[in-house]
XYZ file of N, CA and C in Angstrom:
168
model
N 34.606 -23.319 -39.293
C 32.960 -22.977 -40.040
C 32.354 -22.274 -39.094
N 31.598 -21.005 -39.511
C 30.794 -20.234 -38.681
C 29.438 -20.941 -38.309
N 29.090 -21.064 -37.043
C 27.612 -21.613 -36.719
C 26.585 -20.905 -37.465
N 25.568 -21.493 -37.795
C 24.195 -20.448 -38.226
C 23.636 -20.312 -37.087
N 23.114 -18.984 -36.889
C 22.472 -18.550 -36.102
C 21.005 -18.132 -36.431
N 19.922 -18.522 -35.723
C 18.378 -18.209 -35.952
C 17.972 -17.077 -35.429
N 18.925 -16.284 -34.566
C 18.444 -14.992 -33.755
C 19.425 -13.841 -34.301
N 18.758 -12.757 -34.506
C 19.271 -11.750 -34.558
C 20.327 -11.441 -33.750
N 21.617 -11.195 -34.496
C 22.943 -10.925 -33.725
C 23.463 -9.507 -34.026
N 24.384 -9.330 -33.277
C 25.418 -7.811 -33.616
C 25.994 -7.980 -34.741
N 26.061 -6.966 -35.679
C 26.944 -6.973 -36.818
C 28.522 -6.873 -36.367
N 29.290 -7.031 -37.191
C 30.638 -7.220 -36.881
C 31.132 -5.757 -36.612
N 31.743 -5.270 -35.438
C 31.901 -3.690 -35.252
C 33.385 -3.550 -36.047
N 33.558 -2.058 -36.014
C 34.971 -1.733 -36.656
C 36.086 -2.313 -35.899
N 37.332 -2.760 -36.707
C 38.475 -3.084 -35.862
C 38.902 -2.288 -34.872
N 39.191 -2.820 -33.749
C 39.801 -2.071 -32.441
C 38.365 -1.313 -31.678
N 37.041 -1.508 -32.389
C 36.372 -0.647 -31.580
C 35.597 -1.672 -30.005
N 35.855 -2.962 -30.023
C 35.398 -3.480 -29.083
C 35.925 -5.103 -28.989
N 36.248 -5.839 -28.025
C 36.611 -6.966 -27.701
C 35.759 -8.004 -27.720
N 34.460 -8.106 -28.115
C 33.621 -9.147 -28.222
C 33.784 -10.385 -28.652
N 34.878 -10.549 -29.536
C 35.464 -11.938 -30.213
C 34.254 -12.400 -30.939
N 33.508 -11.986 -31.674
C 32.177 -12.168 -32.506
C 32.691 -13.472 -33.336
N 33.924 -13.360 -33.958
C 34.350 -14.418 -34.994
C 34.522 -15.623 -34.291
N 35.345 -15.469 -32.826
C 35.741 -16.553 -32.140
C 34.344 -17.621 -31.659
N 33.257 -16.682 -31.126
C 32.230 -17.101 -30.602
C 31.244 -18.090 -31.671
N 31.532 -17.416 -33.030
C 30.348 -17.992 -34.017
C 31.048 -19.367 -34.532
N 32.495 -19.283 -34.276
C 33.492 -20.536 -34.922
C 33.272 -21.560 -33.876
N 33.044 -21.359 -32.518
C 32.724 -22.331 -31.411
C 31.410 -23.043 -31.407
N 31.166 -24.280 -31.577
C 29.770 -24.585 -31.772
C 29.196 -24.835 -30.040
N 29.989 -24.643 -29.422
C 29.642 -24.848 -27.802
C 29.674 -23.392 -27.237
N 29.734 -22.462 -28.015
C 29.976 -21.045 -27.516
C 28.396 -20.457 -27.027
N 28.578 -19.744 -25.820
C 27.368 -19.000 -25.395
C 27.190 -17.479 -26.255
N 26.295 -17.706 -27.114
C 26.155 -16.547 -27.902
C 25.382 -15.303 -27.557
N 24.748 -15.387 -26.265
C 24.206 -14.412 -25.518
C 24.586 -13.165 -25.690
N 26.162 -12.768 -25.392
C 26.471 -11.721 -25.736
C 26.459 -10.751 -27.172
N 26.206 -11.714 -28.036
C 25.955 -11.260 -29.589
C 24.609 -11.057 -29.721
N 23.530 -11.301 -28.662
C 22.078 -10.935 -28.988
C 21.970 -9.105 -28.525
N 22.906 -8.742 -28.054
C 22.894 -7.351 -27.832
C 23.033 -6.367 -29.164
N 22.236 -6.473 -29.998
C 22.188 -5.842 -31.298
C 22.339 -4.517 -31.055
N 22.498 -3.409 -31.946
C 22.491 -1.851 -31.533
C 21.176 -1.571 -31.337
N 20.297 -2.023 -32.187
C 18.768 -1.833 -31.416
C 18.548 -1.881 -30.197
N 19.027 -3.317 -30.030
C 18.638 -3.606 -28.148
C 19.512 -2.821 -27.491
N 20.798 -2.794 -27.868
C 21.791 -1.511 -26.879
C 21.022 -0.356 -26.659
N 20.406 0.215 -28.027
C 19.958 1.523 -27.698
C 18.593 1.627 -26.737
N 17.817 0.656 -26.749
C 16.850 0.371 -26.126
C 17.124 0.176 -24.669
N 18.186 -0.379 -24.412
C 18.475 -0.755 -23.027
C 19.250 0.512 -22.533
N 19.817 1.271 -23.084
C 20.329 2.558 -22.625
C 19.124 3.757 -22.501
N 18.340 3.364 -23.342
C 17.020 4.306 -22.938
C 16.408 4.184 -21.920
N 16.275 2.590 -21.699
C 15.620 2.046 -20.377
C 16.485 2.692 -18.954
N 17.731 2.544 -19.188
C 18.717 2.865 -18.026
C 18.406 4.504 -17.924
N 18.183 5.193 -18.981
C 18.314 6.539 -18.736
C 16.916 6.885 -17.891
N 15.998 6.167 -18.291
C 14.355 6.583 -17.758
C 14.602 6.088 -16.293
N 15.199 4.923 -15.778
C 15.262 4.643 -14.522
C 16.291 5.826 -13.487
N 17.372 6.045 -14.480
C 18.313 6.918 -13.648
C 17.788 8.314 -13.420
N 16.608 8.609 -14.216
C 15.729 10.227 -14.032
C 14.746 9.952 -13.296
N 14.465 8.902 -12.585
C 13.066 8.385 -12.078
C 13.170 9.367 -10.865
C-alpha cells in the first residue's frame, strides 16, 4: 500500500523518463522521500538559481 505523504511530491514521470523509483519509495514506510520533494516547480527554481550563480 502507498504511504500517505503530507508534503508536495513529484508527480509520476512518463515511462522511461527517469529512474526515481517513485512507486517503490511510496510503498516502503521506511523510505527516504526527500528525492520526491523535488517537484517540477522546485526543479525549475533550482535550475534558475544555478543559472544565476553560473553567470555571476
